[in-house]
């Protein structure tokens, strides 16, 4: 069982992802915007952080950049979810320290596969 932070501002997608990952036995913390996500990252240790790219207050990219500047968080595993699936956006995220990029829309089965690969 992994401890995962899910930062997603869309309620329906947030519920779908959290239900899917909880059904796989993972413990989830939820953030509804980037500011809340960064606060939780600063306060807790996660096995995986799943960030939506476009969120209010701070984008997933901004959260990633801030997080990677915290010495004890810089090696945290991060997956970015985004409707912006252009190659340049993916490269920008990887350069900032993202370990995986999942374009929206995605299937719950694909999400589980990528999460399990990242946690292995």
Coordinates of N, CA, C and O in Angstrom, one line a residue:
X1 N 0.8 -1.2 0.0 CA 0.0 0.0 0.0 C 0.9 1.2 0.0 O 1.8 1.4 0.8
X2 N 0.6 2.1 -0.9 CA 1.4 3.4 -1.0 C 0.6 4.5 -0.5 O -0.6 4.5 -0.6
X3 N 1.3 5.5 0.0 CA 0.7 6.8 0.4 C 0.9 7.8 -0.8 O 2.0 8.1 -1.1
X4 N -0.3 8.2 -1.4 CA -0.3 9.0 -2.6 C -1.0 10.3 -2.3 O -2.1 10.3 -1.7
X5 N -0.4 11.4 -2.9 CA -1.1 12.7 -2.9 C -1.7 12.9 -4.3 O -1.0 12.8 -5.3
X6 N -3.0 13.1 -4.4 CA -3.7 13.5 -5.6 C -4.1 14.9 -5.6 O -4.9 15.3 -4.7
X7 N -3.5 15.7 -6.5 CA -3.9 17.1 -6.6 C -4.6 17.3 -8.0 O -4.0 17.3 -9.0
X8 N -5.9 17.5 -7.9 CA -6.8 17.6 -9.1 C -8.0 18.5 -8.7 O -8.6 18.3 -7.7
X9 N -8.2 19.5 -9.5 CA -9.3 20.5 -9.2 C -10.6 20.1 -9.8 O -11.6 20.7 -9.3
X10 N -10.7 19.2 -10.7 CA -12.0 18.8 -11.2 C -12.6 17.7 -10.4 O -12.1 16.6 -10.3
X11 N -13.8 18.0 -9.7 CA -14.3 17.0 -8.7 C -14.6 15.6 -9.3 O -14.3 14.6 -8.6
X12 N -15.2 15.5 -10.5 CA -15.5 14.2 -11.0 C -14.3 13.4 -11.3 O -14.2 12.2 -10.9
X13 N -13.3 14.0 -11.9 CA -12.0 13.3 -12.2 C -11.3 13.0 -10.9 O -10.7 11.9 -10.7
X14 N -11.3 13.9 -9.9 CA -10.7 13.6 -8.6 C -11.3 12.4 -8.0 O -10.6 11.5 -7.4
X15 N -12.7 12.3 -8.0 CA -13.3 11.1 -7.4 C -13.0 9.8 -8.2 O -12.8 8.8 -7.6
X16 N -13.0 9.9 -9.5 CA -12.7 8.7 -10.3 C -11.3 8.2 -10.0 O -11.1 7.0 -9.8
X17 N -10.3 9.1 -10.0 CA -8.9 8.7 -9.7 C -8.8 8.2 -8.3 O -8.1 7.1 -8.0
X18 N -9.3 8.9 -7.3 CA -9.2 8.5 -5.9 C -9.9 7.1 -5.7 O -9.3 6.2 -5.0
X19 N -11.1 6.9 -6.2 CA -11.7 5.6 -6.1 C -10.9 4.5 -6.8 O -10.8 3.4 -6.2
X20 N -10.4 4.8 -7.9 CA -9.6 3.8 -8.7 C -8.4 3.4 -7.8 O -8.1 2.2 -7.7
X21 N -7.6 4.3 -7.3 CA -6.4 4.0 -6.6 C -6.7 3.5 -5.2 O -5.9 2.6 -4.8
X22 N -7.7 3.9 -4.6 CA -8.1 3.3 -3.3 C -8.6 1.9 -3.5 O -8.3 1.0 -2.6
X23 N -9.2 1.6 -4.6 CA -9.6 0.2 -4.9 C -8.4 -0.7 -5.0 O -8.5 -1.9 -4.8
X24 N -7.3 -0.1 -5.4 CA -6.0 -0.9 -5.5 C -5.3 -1.0 -4.2 O -4.2 -1.6 -4.1
X25 N -5.9 -0.4 -3.2 CA -5.3 -0.6 -1.8 C -4.4 0.6 -1.4 O -3.8 0.5 -0.3
X26 N -4.4 1.7 -2.1 CA -3.5 2.8 -1.8 C -4.2 3.8 -0.9 O -5.5 3.9 -0.9
X27 N -3.5 4.4 0.0 CA -4.0 5.5 0.8 C -3.8 6.8 0.1 O -2.7 7.1 -0.3
X28 N -4.9 7.6 0.0 CA -4.8 8.9 -0.7 C -5.0 10.1 0.2 O -5.9 10.0 1.0
X29 N -4.3 11.1 0.0 CA -4.6 12.5 0.4 C -5.0 13.3 -0.8 O -4.5 13.0 -1.9
X30 N -5.9 14.2 -0.6 CA -6.5 14.9 -1.7 C -6.2 16.4 -1.5 O -6.3 17.0 -0.4
X31 N -5.8 17.1 -2.7 CA -5.7 18.5 -2.7 C -6.5 19.0 -3.9 O -6.5 18.4 -5.0
X32 N -7.2 20.1 -3.7 CA -8.1 20.6 -4.7 C -7.5 21.8 -5.6 O -8.1 22.2 -6.5
X33 N -6.3 22.2 -5.1 CA -5.6 23.2 -5.9 C -4.1 23.1 -5.6 O -3.7 22.4 -4.7
X34 N -3.3 23.9 -6.4 CA -1.9 23.7 -6.3 C -1.3 24.2 -4.9 O -0.4 23.6 -4.4
X35 N -1.9 25.2 -4.4 CA -1.5 25.8 -3.1 C -1.6 24.7 -2.0 O -0.8 24.5 -1.2
X36 N -2.8 24.1 -2.0 CA -3.1 23.0 -1.0 C -2.1 21.8 -1.2 O -1.6 21.2 -0.2
X37 N -1.9 21.5 -2.4 CA -0.9 20.4 -2.8 C 0.4 20.7 -2.2 O 1.0 19.8 -1.5
X38 N 0.9 21.9 -2.4 CA 2.3 22.2 -1.9 C 2.3 22.2 -0.4 O 3.3 21.7 0.2
X39 N 1.3 22.6 0.3 CA 1.2 22.6 1.7 C 1.3 21.1 2.2 O 2.1 20.8 3.2
X40 N 0.6 20.3 1.6 CA 0.6 18.8 2.0 C 1.9 18.2 1.7 O 2.4 17.4 2.5
X41 N 2.5 18.6 0.6 CA 3.9 18.0 0.2 C 4.9 18.4 1.3 O 5.7 17.6 1.7
X42 N 4.8 19.7 1.8 CA 5.7 20.2 2.8 C 5.5 19.5 4.1 O 6.5 19.3 4.9
X43 N 4.3 19.0 4.4 CA 4.0 18.5 5.7 C 4.1 16.9 5.8 O 4.2 16.4 6.9
X44 N 4.0 16.3 4.6 CA 4.0 14.8 4.6 C 5.0 14.2 3.7 O 5.4 14.9 2.7
X45 N 5.3 12.9 3.8 CA 6.1 12.2 2.9 C 5.2 11.3 2.1 O 4.4 10.5 2.7
X46 N 5.3 11.4 0.8 CA 4.4 10.5 -0.1 C 5.3 9.6 -0.9 O 6.4 9.9 -1.3
X47 N 4.7 8.4 -1.3 CA 5.4 7.5 -2.2 C 5.2 8.0 -3.6 O 6.1 7.7 -4.4
X48 N 4.1 8.7 -3.9 CA 3.9 9.2 -5.2 C 3.0 10.4 -5.1 O 2.1 10.5 -4.3
X49 N 3.3 11.4 -6.0 CA 2.5 12.7 -6.0 C 2.0 12.8 -7.4 O 2.7 12.7 -8.4
X50 N 0.6 12.9 -7.5 CA -0.1 13.0 -8.8 C -0.6 14.4 -8.9 O -1.5 14.8 -8.1
X51 N -0.1 15.1 -9.9 CA -0.4 16.6 -10.0 C -1.1 16.8 -11.3 O -0.6 16.5 -12.4
X52 N -2.3 17.5 -11.3 CA -2.9 18.0 -12.5 C -2.1 19.2 -12.9 O -1.6 20.0 -12.1
X53 N -1.9 19.3 -14.2 CA -1.1 20.4 -14.8 C -1.7 21.8 -14.6 O -1.1 22.7 -14.1
X54 N -3.0 21.9 -14.9 CA -3.7 23.1 -14.8 C -4.7 23.1 -13.6 O -5.7 22.6 -13.6
X55 N -4.2 23.8 -12.5 CA -5.0 24.0 -11.3 C -5.0 25.4 -10.9 O -4.1 26.2 -11.2
X56 N -6.0 25.8 -10.1 CA -6.0 27.2 -9.5 C -4.9 27.4 -8.5 O -4.4 26.4 -7.9
X57 N -4.6 28.6 -8.3 CA -3.6 29.1 -7.3 C -2.2 28.8 -7.7 O -1.4 29.8 -7.8
X58 N -1.8 27.6 -7.9 CA -0.5 27.2 -8.4 C -0.8 26.1 -9.4 O -1.5 25.2 -9.1
X59 N -0.1 26.1 -10.6 CA -0.2 25.0 -11.5 C 0.6 23.8 -11.0 O 1.4 24.0 -10.1
X60 N 0.3 22.7 -11.6 CA 1.1 21.5 -11.3 C 2.6 21.7 -11.6 O 3.4 21.3 -10.8
X61 N 2.9 22.5 -12.6 CA 4.3 22.8 -12.9 C 4.9 23.6 -11.8 O 6.0 23.3 -11.4
X62 N 4.2 24.6 -11.3 CA 4.7 25.5 -10.3 C 4.9 24.7 -9.0 O 5.9 24.9 -8.3
X63 N 3.9 23.8 -8.7 CA 4.1 22.9 -7.5 C 5.3 22.1 -7.6 O 6.1 21.9 -6.7
X64 N 5.5 21.5 -8.8 CA 6.7 20.6 -9.1 C 8.0 21.4 -8.9 O 8.9 20.9 -8.2
X65 N 8.1 22.6 -9.4 CA 9.3 23.4 -9.3 C 9.6 23.7 -7.9 O 10.7 23.6 -7.4
X66 N 8.6 24.2 -7.1 CA 8.8 24.5 -5.7 C 9.2 23.3 -4.9 O 10.1 23.3 -4.1
X67 N 8.5 22.2 -5.2 CA 8.8 20.9 -4.4 C 10.2 20.4 -4.6 O 10.9 20.0 -3.7
X68 N 10.7 20.5 -5.9 CA 12.0 20.0 -6.2 C 13.1 20.9 -5.5 O 14.3 20.5 -5.5
X69 N 12.8 22.1 -5.0 CA 13.7 22.9 -4.3 C 13.8 22.6 -2.9 O 14.7 23.1 -2.2
X70 N 13.0 21.7 -2.4 CA 13.0 21.3 -1.0 C 13.9 20.0 -0.9 O 13.5 19.0 -1.5
X71 N 15.0 20.1 -0.3 CA 16.0 19.0 -0.3 C 15.4 17.6 0.0 O 15.7 16.7 -0.7
X72 N 14.6 17.5 1.0 CA 14.0 16.2 1.4 C 12.9 15.7 0.5 O 12.4 14.6 0.6
X73 N 12.4 16.6 -0.4 CA 11.3 16.2 -1.4 C 11.8 16.1 -2.8 O 11.1 15.6 -3.6
X74 N 13.1 16.5 -3.1 CA 13.5 16.5 -4.5 C 13.5 15.2 -5.2 O 13.5 15.1 -6.4
X75 N 13.6 14.1 -4.4 CA 13.6 12.7 -5.0 C 12.2 12.1 -5.0 O 12.1 10.9 -5.4
X76 N 11.2 12.8 -4.7 CA 9.8 12.3 -4.7 C 9.4 12.0 -6.1 O 9.7 12.7 -7.0
X77 N 8.6 10.9 -6.2 CA 8.1 10.5 -7.6 C 6.9 11.3 -7.9 O 6.0 11.4 -7.0
X78 N 6.9 11.8 -9.1 CA 5.8 12.7 -9.5 C 5.2 12.3 -10.9 O 6.0 12.1 -11.8
X79 N 3.9 12.2 -10.9 CA 3.2 12.0 -12.2 C 2.4 13.3 -12.5 O 1.7 13.8 -11.6
X80 N 2.4 13.8 -13.7 CA 1.6 14.9 -14.2 C 0.5 14.4 -15.0 O 0.7 13.6 -15.9
X81 N -0.7 14.9 -14.7 CA -1.9 14.6 -15.5 C -2.2 15.9 -16.3 O -2.2 17.0 -15.7
X82 N -2.4 15.8 -17.6 CA -2.7 17.1 -18.4 C -3.4 16.8 -19.7 O -3.2 15.8 -20.4
X83 N -4.3 17.7 -20.0 CA -5.0 17.8 -21.3 C -4.0 18.3 -22.3 O -4.2 18.2 -23.5
X84 N -3.0 19.0 -21.8 CA -1.9 19.6 -22.7 C -0.9 18.5 -23.0 O 0.0 18.3 -22.2
X85 N -1.1 17.7 -24.0 CA -0.2 16.5 -24.2 C 0.8 16.7 -25.3 O 1.4 15.8 -25.8
X86 N 1.1 18.0 -25.7 CA 2.1 18.2 -26.7 C 3.5 17.8 -26.1 O 3.8 17.9 -24.9
X87 N 4.3 17.4 -27.0 CA 5.7 16.9 -26.7 C 6.4 18.0 -25.9 O 7.1 17.7 -24.9
X88 N 6.3 19.2 -26.3 CA 7.1 20.3 -25.6 C 6.6 20.4 -24.1 O 7.5 20.6 -23.3
X89 N 5.3 20.3 -23.9 CA 4.9 20.3 -22.5 C 5.4 19.2 -21.7 O 5.8 19.3 -20.5
X90 N 5.4 18.0 -22.3 CA 5.9 16.8 -21.6 C 7.4 17.0 -21.3 O 7.9 16.7 -20.2
X91 N 8.2 17.5 -22.2 CA 9.6 17.8 -22.0 C 9.8 18.8 -20.9 O 10.7 18.6 -20.1
X92 N 9.0 19.8 -20.9 CA 9.1 20.9 -19.8 C 8.9 20.2 -18.4 O 9.6 20.5 -17.5
X93 N 7.9 19.3 -18.3 CA 7.6 18.7 -17.1 C 8.7 17.7 -16.6 O 9.1 17.7 -15.5
X94 N 9.2 17.0 -17.6 CA 10.3 16.0 -17.3 C 11.6 16.8 -16.9 O 12.3 16.4 -16.0
X95 N 11.9 17.9 -17.5 CA 13.0 18.7 -17.2 C 12.9 19.3 -15.8 O 13.9 19.5 -15.1
X96 N 11.6 19.6 -15.3 CA 11.4 20.1 -14.0 C 11.5 19.0 -12.9 O 11.5 19.3 -11.8
X97 N 11.5 17.8 -13.4 CA 11.6 16.7 -12.4 C 10.4 15.7 -12.4 O 10.4 14.8 -11.5
X98 N 9.5 15.8 -13.3 CA 8.4 14.8 -13.3 C 8.9 13.5 -13.8 O 9.7 13.4 -14.7
X99 N 8.4 12.4 -13.2 CA 8.8 11.0 -13.6 C 7.9 10.4 -14.7 O 8.3 9.5 -15.4
X100 N 6.7 10.9 -14.7 CA 5.7 10.4 -15.7 C 4.7 11.5 -16.1 O 4.5 12.4 -15.3
X101 N 4.2 11.3 -17.3 CA 3.2 12.3 -17.8 C 2.1 11.5 -18.4 O 2.3 10.6 -19.2
X102 N 0.9 11.7 -17.9 CA -0.3 11.0 -18.4 C -1.3 12.0 -19.1 O -1.8 12.9 -18.4
X103 N -1.5 11.9 -20.4 CA -2.4 12.8 -21.1 C -3.9 12.5 -20.7 O -4.2 11.3 -20.6
X104 N -4.6 13.5 -20.6 CA -6.1 13.4 -20.4 C -6.7 13.4 -21.7 O -6.3 14.1 -22.6
X105 N -7.8 12.6 -22.0 CA -8.4 11.6 -21.0 C -7.5 10.3 -21.0 O -6.8 10.0 -22.0
X106 N -7.7 9.6 -20.0 CA -7.0 8.3 -19.8 C -7.9 7.3 -19.2 O -8.9 7.7 -18.6
X107 N -7.6 6.0 -19.4 CA -8.5 5.0 -18.8 C -8.0 4.7 -17.4 O -6.8 4.8 -17.1
X108 N -8.9 4.3 -16.5 CA -8.5 4.0 -15.1 C -7.5 2.8 -15.1 O -6.5 2.8 -14.3
X109 N -7.6 1.9 -16.1 CA -6.7 0.7 -16.2 C -5.3 1.2 -16.5 O -4.3 0.7 -16.0
X110 N -5.2 2.2 -17.4 CA -3.8 2.8 -17.8 C -3.2 3.5 -16.6 O -2.0 3.4 -16.3
X111 N -4.1 4.3 -15.8 CA -3.6 5.0 -14.7 C -3.0 4.0 -13.6 O -1.9 4.2 -13.1
X112 N -3.7 2.9 -13.4 CA -3.3 1.9 -12.4 C -2.0 1.3 -12.9 O -1.0 1.1 -12.1
X113 N -1.8 1.0 -14.2 CA -0.6 0.4 -14.7 C 0.6 1.3 -14.5 O 1.6 0.9 -14.0
X114 N 0.4 2.6 -14.8 CA 1.5 3.6 -14.7 C 1.9 3.8 -13.2 O 3.0 3.8 -12.8
X115 N 0.9 3.9 -12.3 CA 1.1 4.1 -10.9 C 1.9 2.8 -10.4 O 2.8 3.0 -9.6
X116 N 1.4 1.7 -10.7 CA 2.1 0.5 -10.2 C 3.5 0.4 -10.7 O 4.4 0.0 -9.9
X117 N 3.8 0.7 -11.9 CA 5.1 0.8 -12.5 C 6.0 1.8 -11.7 O 7.2 1.5 -11.4
X118 N 5.4 2.9 -11.4 CA 6.2 3.9 -10.7 C 6.5 3.5 -9.2 O 7.5 3.9 -8.7
X119 N 5.6 2.7 -8.7 CA 5.8 2.3 -7.3 C 6.7 1.1 -7.1 O 7.1 0.7 -6.0
X120 N 6.9 0.4 -8.2 CA 7.7 -0.9 -8.2 C 9.1 -0.6 -7.9 O 9.7 0.4 -8.1

